[in-house]
């Protein structure tokens, strides 16, 4: 008589309803305390003294200058880092050359170095006691404690974002399409604009959005190289800190609401792009209908 196989597969983690509900509950509580609560407090405190105070804070000359300087840094840093990310991803994924892995390591450096450390490093490069400081001072070129230093620091901390989004996707796509286009007589630029760019456009936009959000919210590196001069070299995050230290809590929260709004819009754009394309969300194939 044949013996029945009574072996059962071991239960997976989370199969038990109690454990699953407990895990989901812990995640929801942490999200509420760490993410949702601060955003709600920003909105509540910003409007605590009414719309008039909120409006006066936003239209104050120092606040408007901080907003304009933040936008200016983004307008310069984001296009430059977009071009850098595209060039780096193209070189790394489409060509074989000595030092490719070293280039990947260099691209990752801004993620592993503290922004404050990066700001201090700029002091030793472009400051008066730095490598190029005396030469810049002789030519009356001011980089640190001025707008160029803010832009350079913003470019450093956001350099990897576009490249990090493009490199994995372009590696997965391979080189077959570009090689086919080249064999048919297409030039390098024609191949890029007609073949490569359409296949990575959603990942590119995703990286640009993340890069822009990071520029808008950068604090550490910019605080070191800007000098925190009120109304001159203060970006919006630095302006918020000054308002808070001046015991203008409502003004600080009103200014912070602008960055919070940018963060929410970034999340919405991120979700929209993930749904739209970039190979992240694909519709499930319909089962084939049986012939009756």
PDB file of C-alpha atoms in Angstrom:
ATOM      1  CA  UNK A   1       0.000   0.000   0.000  1.00  0.00           C
ATOM      2  CA  UNK A   2       1.385   3.381  -1.067  1.00  0.00           C
ATOM      3  CA  UNK A   3       1.973   5.859   1.703  1.00  0.00           C
ATOM      4  CA  UNK A   4       0.427   9.280   1.285  1.00  0.00           C
ATOM      5  CA  UNK A   5       2.781  12.247   1.159  1.00  0.00           C
ATOM      6  CA  UNK A   6       1.853  14.321   4.183  1.00  0.00           C
ATOM      7  CA  UNK A   7       4.730  16.823   3.922  1.00  0.00           C
ATOM      8  CA  UNK A   8       3.590  20.425   3.896  1.00  0.00           C
ATOM      9  CA  UNK A   9       5.447  23.483   2.717  1.00  0.00           C
ATOM     10  CA  UNK A  10       6.735  25.652   5.540  1.00  0.00           C
ATOM     11  CA  UNK A  11       4.576  28.740   6.099  1.00  0.00           C
ATOM     12  CA  UNK A  12       5.802  31.982   4.587  1.00  0.00           C
ATOM     13  CA  UNK A  13       6.496  35.051   6.660  1.00  0.00           C
ATOM     14  CA  UNK A  14       3.267  37.004   6.947  1.00  0.00           C
ATOM     15  CA  UNK A  15       0.897  34.163   6.112  1.00  0.00           C
ATOM     16  CA  UNK A  16      -0.734  34.423   9.521  1.00  0.00           C
ATOM     17  CA  UNK A  17      -3.460  37.110   9.532  1.00  0.00           C
ATOM     18  CA  UNK A  18      -2.441  38.377  12.982  1.00  0.00           C
ATOM     19  CA  UNK A  19       1.182  38.893  11.983  1.00  0.00           C
ATOM     20  CA  UNK A  20       0.196  40.560   8.708  1.00  0.00           C
ATOM     21  CA  UNK A  21      -2.151  43.004  10.435  1.00  0.00           C
ATOM     22  CA  UNK A  22       0.421  43.764  13.122  1.00  0.00           C
ATOM     23  CA  UNK A  23       3.104  44.478  10.509  1.00  0.00           C
ATOM     24  CA  UNK A  24       0.819  46.746   8.472  1.00  0.00           C
ATOM     25  CA  UNK A  25      -0.246  48.536  11.641  1.00  0.00           C
ATOM     26  CA  UNK A  26       3.366  49.211  12.670  1.00  0.00           C
ATOM     27  CA  UNK A  27       4.160  50.601   9.211  1.00  0.00           C
ATOM     28  CA  UNK A  28       1.102  52.872   9.230  1.00  0.00           C
ATOM     29  CA  UNK A  29       1.902  54.188  12.706  1.00  0.00           C
ATOM     30  CA  UNK A  30       5.506  54.949  11.743  1.00  0.00           C
ATOM     31  CA  UNK A  31       4.426  56.672   8.509  1.00  0.00           C
ATOM     32  CA  UNK A  32       1.907  58.755  10.449  1.00  0.00           C
ATOM     33  CA  UNK A  33       4.440  59.802  13.106  1.00  0.00           C
ATOM     34  CA  UNK A  34       7.501  60.305  10.922  1.00  0.00           C
ATOM     35  CA  UNK A  35       6.076  61.609   7.627  1.00  0.00           C
ATOM     36  CA  UNK A  36       2.442  62.701   7.874  1.00  0.00           C
ATOM     37  CA  UNK A  37       2.549  64.437  11.265  1.00  0.00           C
ATOM     38  CA  UNK A  38       5.369  66.888  10.366  1.00  0.00           C
ATOM     39  CA  UNK A  39       3.635  67.837   7.118  1.00  0.00           C
ATOM     40  CA  UNK A  40       0.363  68.445   8.947  1.00  0.00           C
ATOM     41  CA  UNK A  41       2.105  70.533  11.618  1.00  0.00           C
ATOM     42  CA  UNK A  42       3.731  72.686   8.918  1.00  0.00           C
ATOM     43  CA  UNK A  43       0.334  73.466   7.419  1.00  0.00           C
ATOM     44  CA  UNK A  44      -1.308  74.109  10.784  1.00  0.00           C
ATOM     45  CA  UNK A  45       1.445  76.361  12.132  1.00  0.00           C
ATOM     46  CA  UNK A  46       1.829  78.255   8.864  1.00  0.00           C
ATOM     47  CA  UNK A  47      -1.828  79.280   8.953  1.00  0.00           C
ATOM     48  CA  UNK A  48      -2.061  79.675  12.750  1.00  0.00           C
ATOM     49  CA  UNK A  49      -2.093  83.492  12.644  1.00  0.00           C
ATOM     50  CA  UNK A  50      -4.268  83.827   9.588  1.00  0.00           C
ATOM     51  CA  UNK A  51      -3.883  84.378   5.890  1.00  0.00           C
ATOM     52  CA  UNK A  52      -2.620  87.953   6.256  1.00  0.00           C
ATOM     53  CA  UNK A  53       0.460  86.925   8.251  1.00  0.00           C
ATOM     54  CA  UNK A  54       1.118  84.045   5.859  1.00  0.00           C
ATOM     55  CA  UNK A  55       0.891  86.365   2.845  1.00  0.00           C
ATOM     56  CA  UNK A  56       3.101  89.031   4.437  1.00  0.00           C
ATOM     57  CA  UNK A  57       5.762  86.403   5.175  1.00  0.00           C
ATOM     58  CA  UNK A  58       5.777  85.085   1.621  1.00  0.00           C
ATOM     59  CA  UNK A  59       5.926  88.522  -0.014  1.00  0.00           C
ATOM     60  CA  UNK A  60       8.588  89.846   2.375  1.00  0.00           C
ATOM     61  CA  UNK A  61      11.673  90.962   0.387  1.00  0.00           C
ATOM     62  CA  UNK A  62      13.986  88.506   2.178  1.00  0.00           C
ATOM     63  CA  UNK A  63      11.611  85.610   1.523  1.00  0.00           C
ATOM     64  CA  UNK A  64      11.148  86.566  -2.115  1.00  0.00           C
ATOM     65  CA  UNK A  65      14.901  86.841  -2.581  1.00  0.00           C
ATOM     66  CA  UNK A  66      15.410  83.416  -0.966  1.00  0.00           C
ATOM     67  CA  UNK A  67      12.805  81.911  -3.289  1.00  0.00           C
ATOM     68  CA  UNK A  68      14.356  83.550  -6.353  1.00  0.00           C
ATOM     69  CA  UNK A  69      17.854  82.362  -5.371  1.00  0.00           C
ATOM     70  CA  UNK A  70      16.583  78.815  -4.845  1.00  0.00           C
ATOM     71  CA  UNK A  71      14.873  78.846  -8.237  1.00  0.00           C
ATOM     72  CA  UNK A  72      18.024  80.258  -9.867  1.00  0.00           C
ATOM     73  CA  UNK A  73      20.154  77.463  -8.384  1.00  0.00           C
ATOM     74  CA  UNK A  74      17.685  74.909  -9.718  1.00  0.00           C
ATOM     75  CA  UNK A  75      17.556  76.512 -13.168  1.00  0.00           C
ATOM     76  CA  UNK A  76      21.341  76.177 -13.484  1.00  0.00           C
ATOM     77  CA  UNK A  77      22.104  72.968 -11.561  1.00  0.00           C
ATOM     78  CA  UNK A  78      19.308  70.779 -12.953  1.00  0.00           C
ATOM     79  CA  UNK A  79      20.090  71.267 -16.702  1.00  0.00           C
ATOM     80  CA  UNK A  80      23.827  70.861 -16.110  1.00  0.00           C
ATOM     81  CA  UNK A  81      23.360  67.676 -14.094  1.00  0.00           C
ATOM     82  CA  UNK A  82      20.851  66.399 -16.639  1.00  0.00           C
ATOM     83  CA  UNK A  83      23.423  66.773 -19.413  1.00  0.00           C
ATOM     84  CA  UNK A  84      26.075  65.205 -17.177  1.00  0.00           C
ATOM     85  CA  UNK A  85      23.812  62.289 -16.273  1.00  0.00           C
ATOM     86  CA  UNK A  86      22.939  61.570 -19.896  1.00  0.00           C
ATOM     87  CA  UNK A  87      26.585  61.750 -20.981  1.00  0.00           C
ATOM     88  CA  UNK A  88      27.754  59.552 -18.095  1.00  0.00           C
ATOM     89  CA  UNK A  89      25.027  56.957 -18.663  1.00  0.00           C
ATOM     90  CA  UNK A  90      25.688  56.894 -22.410  1.00  0.00           C
ATOM     91  CA  UNK A  91      29.437  56.448 -21.923  1.00  0.00           C
ATOM     92  CA  UNK A  92      29.133  53.768 -19.237  1.00  0.00           C
ATOM     93  CA  UNK A  93      26.438  51.658 -20.898  1.00  0.00           C
ATOM     94  CA  UNK A  94      27.300  51.975 -24.583  1.00  0.00           C
ATOM     95  CA  UNK A  95      31.105  51.866 -24.572  1.00  0.00           C
ATOM     96  CA  UNK A  96      33.853  49.749 -23.070  1.00  0.00           C
ATOM     97  CA  UNK A  97      36.859  51.679 -21.807  1.00  0.00           C
ATOM     98  CA  UNK A  98      39.502  51.567 -19.126  1.00  0.00           C
ATOM     99  CA  UNK A  99      38.336  53.128 -15.852  1.00  0.00           C
ATOM    100  CA  UNK A 100      34.598  52.506 -16.322  1.00  0.00           C
ATOM    101  CA  UNK A 101      34.186  51.146 -12.792  1.00  0.00           C
ATOM    102  CA  UNK A 102      36.210  54.022 -11.383  1.00  0.00           C
ATOM    103  CA  UNK A 103      33.869  56.460 -13.150  1.00  0.00           C
ATOM    104  CA  UNK A 104      30.888  54.713 -11.526  1.00  0.00           C
ATOM    105  CA  UNK A 105      32.530  55.134  -8.136  1.00  0.00           C
ATOM    106  CA  UNK A 106      33.135  58.824  -8.771  1.00  0.00           C
ATOM    107  CA  UNK A 107      29.480  59.344  -9.704  1.00  0.00           C
ATOM    108  CA  UNK A 108      28.420  57.768  -6.412  1.00  0.00           C
ATOM    109  CA  UNK A 109      30.653  60.001  -4.249  1.00  0.00           C
ATOM    110  CA  UNK A 110      28.028  62.725  -3.555  1.00  0.00           C
ATOM    111  CA  UNK A 111      25.755  60.047  -2.091  1.00  0.00           C
ATOM    112  CA  UNK A 112      28.409  58.861   0.362  1.00  0.00           C
ATOM    113  CA  UNK A 113      29.900  62.227   1.361  1.00  0.00           C
ATOM    114  CA  UNK A 114      28.079  64.461   3.813  1.00  0.00           C
ATOM    115  CA  UNK A 115      26.910  67.722   2.178  1.00  0.00           C
ATOM    116  CA  UNK A 116      28.601  69.709   4.954  1.00  0.00           C
ATOM    117  CA  UNK A 117      31.885  67.942   4.209  1.00  0.00           C
ATOM    118  CA  UNK A 118      31.423  68.856   0.544  1.00  0.00           C
ATOM    119  CA  UNK A 119      30.875  72.492   1.509  1.00  0.00           C
ATOM    120  CA  UNK A 120      34.029  72.532   3.620  1.00  0.00           C
ATOM    121  CA  UNK A 121      35.938  70.962   0.722  1.00  0.00           C
ATOM    122  CA  UNK A 122      34.836  73.840  -1.505  1.00  0.00           C
ATOM    123  CA  UNK A 123      36.259  76.237   1.081  1.00  0.00           C
ATOM    124  CA  UNK A 124      39.667  74.608   0.695  1.00  0.00           C
ATOM    125  CA  UNK A 125      39.425  74.772  -3.091  1.00  0.00           C
ATOM    126  CA  UNK A 126      37.925  78.205  -3.800  1.00  0.00           C
ATOM    127  CA  UNK A 127      38.396  80.008  -0.462  1.00  0.00           C
ATOM    128  CA  UNK A 128      41.052  82.631   0.168  1.00  0.00           C
ATOM    129  CA  UNK A 129      43.265  79.982   1.786  1.00  0.00           C
ATOM    130  CA  UNK A 130      42.365  77.382  -0.838  1.00  0.00           C
ATOM    131  CA  UNK A 131      44.041  76.143  -3.983  1.00  0.00           C
ATOM    132  CA  UNK A 132      42.501  78.643  -6.392  1.00  0.00           C
ATOM    133  CA  UNK A 133      41.620  81.300  -3.816  1.00  0.00           C
ATOM    134  CA  UNK A 134      44.566  83.669  -4.340  1.00  0.00           C
ATOM    135  CA  UNK A 135      44.208  83.507  -8.121  1.00  0.00           C
ATOM    136  CA  UNK A 136      40.465  84.177  -7.969  1.00  0.00           C
ATOM    137  CA  UNK A 137      41.022  87.045  -5.548  1.00  0.00           C
ATOM    138  CA  UNK A 138      43.667  88.573  -7.847  1.00  0.00           C
ATOM    139  CA  UNK A 139      41.171  88.530 -10.721  1.00  0.00           C
ATOM    140  CA  UNK A 140      38.387  89.786  -8.408  1.00  0.00           C
ATOM    141  CA  UNK A 141      36.296  86.674  -9.053  1.00  0.00           C
ATOM    142  CA  UNK A 142      34.046  85.789  -6.132  1.00  0.00           C
ATOM    143  CA  UNK A 143      32.768  82.214  -5.896  1.00  0.00           C
ATOM    144  CA  UNK A 144      32.310  81.492  -2.210  1.00  0.00           C
ATOM    145  CA  UNK A 145      29.780  83.493  -0.184  1.00  0.00           C
ATOM    146  CA  UNK A 146      28.144  84.381  -3.479  1.00  0.00           C
ATOM    147  CA  UNK A 147      25.742  82.887  -5.998  1.00  0.00           C
ATOM    148  CA  UNK A 148      28.381  80.820  -7.916  1.00  0.00           C
ATOM    149  CA  UNK A 149      29.316  78.945  -4.741  1.00  0.00           C
ATOM    150  CA  UNK A 150      25.666  78.127  -4.035  1.00  0.00           C
ATOM    151  CA  UNK A 151      25.219  76.779  -7.557  1.00  0.00           C
ATOM    152  CA  UNK A 152      28.419  74.717  -7.370  1.00  0.00           C
ATOM    153  CA  UNK A 153      27.398  73.167  -4.052  1.00  0.00           C
ATOM    154  CA  UNK A 154      23.928  72.393  -5.424  1.00  0.00           C
ATOM    155  CA  UNK A 155      25.438  70.789  -8.509  1.00  0.00           C
ATOM    156  CA  UNK A 156      27.715  68.591  -6.378  1.00  0.00           C
ATOM    157  CA  UNK A 157      25.000  67.126  -4.155  1.00  0.00           C
ATOM    158  CA  UNK A 158      22.637  66.452  -7.082  1.00  0.00           C
ATOM    159  CA  UNK A 159      25.153  65.178  -9.649  1.00  0.00           C
ATOM    160  CA  UNK A 160      24.259  61.442  -9.408  1.00  0.00           C
ATOM    161  CA  UNK A 161      20.446  61.629  -9.597  1.00  0.00           C
ATOM    162  CA  UNK A 162      19.906  61.566 -13.358  1.00  0.00           C
ATOM    163  CA  UNK A 163      22.765  59.139 -14.005  1.00  0.00           C
ATOM    164  CA  UNK A 164      21.522  56.768 -11.310  1.00  0.00           C
ATOM    165  CA  UNK A 165      18.117  56.553 -13.012  1.00  0.00           C
ATOM    166  CA  UNK A 166      19.456  56.113 -16.546  1.00  0.00           C
ATOM    167  CA  UNK A 167      22.353  53.681 -16.077  1.00  0.00           C
ATOM    168  CA  UNK A 168      20.369  50.598 -14.878  1.00  0.00           C
ATOM    169  CA  UNK A 169      17.714  51.063 -17.565  1.00  0.00           C
ATOM    170  CA  UNK A 170      20.215  51.569 -20.373  1.00  0.00           C
ATOM    171  CA  UNK A 171      22.217  48.548 -19.189  1.00  0.00           C
ATOM    172  CA  UNK A 172      19.070  46.417 -19.289  1.00  0.00           C
ATOM    173  CA  UNK A 173      18.231  47.623 -22.806  1.00  0.00           C
ATOM    174  CA  UNK A 174      21.674  46.748 -24.128  1.00  0.00           C
ATOM    175  CA  UNK A 175      23.294  48.061 -27.287  1.00  0.00           C
ATOM    176  CA  UNK A 176      21.436  46.142 -29.995  1.00  0.00           C
ATOM    177  CA  UNK A 177      19.168  49.002 -31.099  1.00  0.00           C
ATOM    178  CA  UNK A 178      22.011  51.531 -31.301  1.00  0.00           C
ATOM    179  CA  UNK A 179      24.213  49.105 -33.215  1.00  0.00           C
ATOM    180  CA  UNK A 180      21.362  48.393 -35.643  1.00  0.00           C
ATOM    181  CA  UNK A 181      20.808  52.109 -36.221  1.00  0.00           C
ATOM    182  CA  UNK A 182      24.521  52.646 -36.781  1.00  0.00           C
ATOM    183  CA  UNK A 183      24.691  49.772 -39.251  1.00  0.00           C
ATOM    184  CA  UNK A 184      21.860  51.429 -41.215  1.00  0.00           C
ATOM    185  CA  UNK A 185      23.888  54.618 -41.547  1.00  0.00           C
ATOM    186  CA  UNK A 186      22.512  56.745 -38.687  1.00  0.00           C
ATOM    187  CA  UNK A 187      24.917  59.230 -37.142  1.00  0.00           C
ATOM    188  CA  UNK A 188      25.653  59.288 -33.419  1.00  0.00           C
ATOM    189  CA  UNK A 189      23.319  62.218 -32.723  1.00  0.00           C
ATOM    190  CA  UNK A 190      20.570  60.723 -34.893  1.00  0.00           C
ATOM    191  CA  UNK A 191      20.907  57.418 -33.049  1.00  0.00           C
ATOM    192  CA  UNK A 192      20.705  59.167 -29.696  1.00  0.00           C
ATOM    193  CA  UNK A 193      17.648  61.306 -30.459  1.00  0.00           C
ATOM    194  CA  UNK A 194      15.750  58.682 -32.466  1.00  0.00           C
ATOM    195  CA  UNK A 195      16.604  55.461 -30.620  1.00  0.00           C
ATOM    196  CA  UNK A 196      18.148  55.955 -27.183  1.00  0.00           C
ATOM    197  CA  UNK A 197      16.305  59.009 -25.866  1.00  0.00           C
ATOM    198  CA  UNK A 198      12.749  57.762 -26.602  1.00  0.00           C
ATOM    199  CA  UNK A 199      13.508  54.536 -24.726  1.00  0.00           C
ATOM    200  CA  UNK A 200      14.732  56.299 -21.582  1.00  0.00           C
ATOM    201  CA  UNK A 201      12.587  59.447 -21.556  1.00  0.00           C
ATOM    202  CA  UNK A 202      10.464  58.475 -18.532  1.00  0.00           C
ATOM    203  CA  UNK A 203      13.495  57.505 -16.447  1.00  0.00           C
ATOM    204  CA  UNK A 204      15.151  60.758 -17.528  1.00  0.00           C
ATOM    205  CA  UNK A 205      12.157  62.836 -16.412  1.00  0.00           C
ATOM    206  CA  UNK A 206      12.048  60.913 -13.147  1.00  0.00           C
ATOM    207  CA  UNK A 207      15.699  61.698 -12.467  1.00  0.00           C
ATOM    208  CA  UNK A 208      15.204  65.372 -13.358  1.00  0.00           C
ATOM    209  CA  UNK A 209      12.301  65.653 -10.899  1.00  0.00           C
ATOM    210  CA  UNK A 210      14.334  64.100  -8.084  1.00  0.00           C
ATOM    211  CA  UNK A 211      17.306  66.326  -8.929  1.00  0.00           C
ATOM    212  CA  UNK A 212      15.142  69.448  -8.842  1.00  0.00           C
ATOM    213  CA  UNK A 213      13.593  68.516  -5.494  1.00  0.00           C
ATOM    214  CA  UNK A 214      17.035  67.906  -4.010  1.00  0.00           C
ATOM    215  CA  UNK A 215      18.323  71.284  -5.213  1.00  0.00           C
ATOM    216  CA  UNK A 216      15.325  73.069  -3.730  1.00  0.00           C
ATOM    217  CA  UNK A 217      15.806  71.479  -0.321  1.00  0.00           C
ATOM    218  CA  UNK A 218      19.603  71.441  -0.050  1.00  0.00           C
ATOM    219  CA  UNK A 219      20.861  72.881   3.234  1.00  0.00           C
ATOM    220  CA  UNK A 220      24.207  71.475   4.433  1.00  0.00           C
ATOM    221  CA  UNK A 221      26.596  72.276   1.590  1.00  0.00           C
ATOM    222  CA  UNK A 222      24.895  75.570   0.739  1.00  0.00           C
ATOM    223  CA  UNK A 223      25.006  76.731   4.379  1.00  0.00           C
ATOM    224  CA  UNK A 224      28.800  76.403   4.365  1.00  0.00           C
ATOM    225  CA  UNK A 225      29.557  78.137   1.059  1.00  0.00           C
ATOM    226  CA  UNK A 226      26.865  80.835   1.133  1.00  0.00           C
ATOM    227  CA  UNK A 227      27.837  82.723   4.283  1.00  0.00           C
ATOM    228  CA  UNK A 228      24.159  82.995   5.358  1.00  0.00           C
ATOM    229  CA  UNK A 229      23.933  86.660   4.375  1.00  0.00           C
ATOM    230  CA  UNK A 230      20.319  87.682   4.872  1.00  0.00           C
ATOM    231  CA  UNK A 231      18.702  88.930   1.693  1.00  0.00           C
ATOM    232  CA  UNK A 232      21.787  88.162  -0.417  1.00  0.00           C
ATOM    233  CA  UNK A 233      23.015  84.553  -0.230  1.00  0.00           C
ATOM    234  CA  UNK A 234      20.191  82.845   1.646  1.00  0.00           C
ATOM    235  CA  UNK A 235      18.300  80.131  -0.164  1.00  0.00           C
ATOM    236  CA  UNK A 236      14.860  79.131   1.095  1.00  0.00           C
ATOM    237  CA  UNK A 237      16.070  76.398   3.522  1.00  0.00           C
ATOM    238  CA  UNK A 238      18.629  78.807   5.021  1.00  0.00           C
ATOM    239  CA  UNK A 239      15.986  81.528   5.268  1.00  0.00           C
ATOM    240  CA  UNK A 240      13.731  79.150   7.212  1.00  0.00           C
ATOM    241  CA  UNK A 241      16.523  78.502   9.704  1.00  0.00           C
ATOM    242  CA  UNK A 242      17.135  82.233  10.205  1.00  0.00           C
ATOM    243  CA  UNK A 243      13.433  82.883  10.822  1.00  0.00           C
ATOM    244  CA  UNK A 244      13.322  80.070  13.356  1.00  0.00           C
ATOM    245  CA  UNK A 245      16.393  81.378  15.211  1.00  0.00           C
ATOM    246  CA  UNK A 246      14.789  84.837  15.246  1.00  0.00           C
ATOM    247  CA  UNK A 247      11.774  83.309  17.068  1.00  0.00           C
ATOM    248  CA  UNK A 248       9.535  83.914  14.058  1.00  0.00           C
ATOM    249  CA  UNK A 249       8.003  80.457  14.140  1.00  0.00           C
ATOM    250  CA  UNK A 250       4.978  81.338  12.027  1.00  0.00           C
ATOM    251  CA  UNK A 251       7.174  82.858   9.345  1.00  0.00           C
ATOM    252  CA  UNK A 252       9.472  79.833   9.396  1.00  0.00           C
ATOM    253  CA  UNK A 253       6.533  77.460   8.994  1.00  0.00           C
ATOM    254  CA  UNK A 254       5.029  79.651   6.255  1.00  0.00           C
ATOM    255  CA  UNK A 255       8.302  79.492   4.298  1.00  0.00           C
ATOM    256  CA  UNK A 256       8.615  75.776   5.033  1.00  0.00           C
ATOM    257  CA  UNK A 257       5.160  75.218   3.552  1.00  0.00           C
ATOM    258  CA  UNK A 258       6.607  76.140   0.143  1.00  0.00           C
ATOM    259  CA  UNK A 259       9.203  73.356   0.364  1.00  0.00           C
ATOM    260  CA  UNK A 260       6.553  70.976   1.699  1.00  0.00           C
ATOM    261  CA  UNK A 261       4.357  71.759  -1.288  1.00  0.00           C
ATOM    262  CA  UNK A 262       7.283  71.077  -3.625  1.00  0.00           C
ATOM    263  CA  UNK A 263       7.849  67.738  -1.855  1.00  0.00           C
ATOM    264  CA  UNK A 264       4.190  66.721  -2.282  1.00  0.00           C
ATOM    265  CA  UNK A 265       4.198  67.737  -5.949  1.00  0.00           C
ATOM    266  CA  UNK A 266       7.407  65.735  -6.421  1.00  0.00           C
ATOM    267  CA  UNK A 267       5.750  62.634  -4.978  1.00  0.00           C
ATOM    268  CA  UNK A 268       2.730  63.100  -7.247  1.00  0.00           C
ATOM    269  CA  UNK A 269       4.961  63.518 -10.300  1.00  0.00           C
ATOM    270  CA  UNK A 270       7.003  60.477  -9.251  1.00  0.00           C
ATOM    271  CA  UNK A 271       3.910  58.281  -9.000  1.00  0.00           C
ATOM    272  CA  UNK A 272       2.592  59.604 -12.316  1.00  0.00           C
ATOM    273  CA  UNK A 273       5.858  58.830 -14.094  1.00  0.00           C
ATOM    274  CA  UNK A 274       6.049  55.373 -12.551  1.00  0.00           C
ATOM    275  CA  UNK A 275       2.576  54.642 -13.895  1.00  0.00           C
ATOM    276  CA  UNK A 276       3.299  56.203 -17.251  1.00  0.00           C
ATOM    277  CA  UNK A 277       6.352  54.254 -18.244  1.00  0.00           C
ATOM    278  CA  UNK A 278      10.069  53.745 -17.718  1.00  0.00           C
ATOM    279  CA  UNK A 279       9.444  50.002 -17.605  1.00  0.00           C
ATOM    280  CA  UNK A 280       8.356  50.109 -13.965  1.00  0.00           C
ATOM    281  CA  UNK A 281       4.651  49.369 -14.329  1.00  0.00           C
ATOM    282  CA  UNK A 282       3.509  47.255 -17.223  1.00  0.00           C
ATOM    283  CA  UNK A 283      -0.053  46.163 -17.913  1.00  0.00           C
ATOM    284  CA  UNK A 284      -0.646  42.473 -17.434  1.00  0.00           C
ATOM    285  CA  UNK A 285      -1.085  40.487 -20.596  1.00  0.00           C
ATOM    286  CA  UNK A 286      -4.614  39.267 -21.174  1.00  0.00           C
ATOM    287  CA  UNK A 287      -5.036  35.492 -21.274  1.00  0.00           C
ATOM    288  CA  UNK A 288      -5.560  34.106 -24.711  1.00  0.00           C
ATOM    289  CA  UNK A 289      -9.181  33.367 -25.511  1.00  0.00           C
ATOM    290  CA  UNK A 290      -9.968  29.780 -26.259  1.00  0.00           C
ATOM    291  CA  UNK A 291     -11.517  28.986 -29.612  1.00  0.00           C
ATOM    292  CA  UNK A 292     -14.968  27.610 -29.164  1.00  0.00           C
TER     293      UNK A 292
END
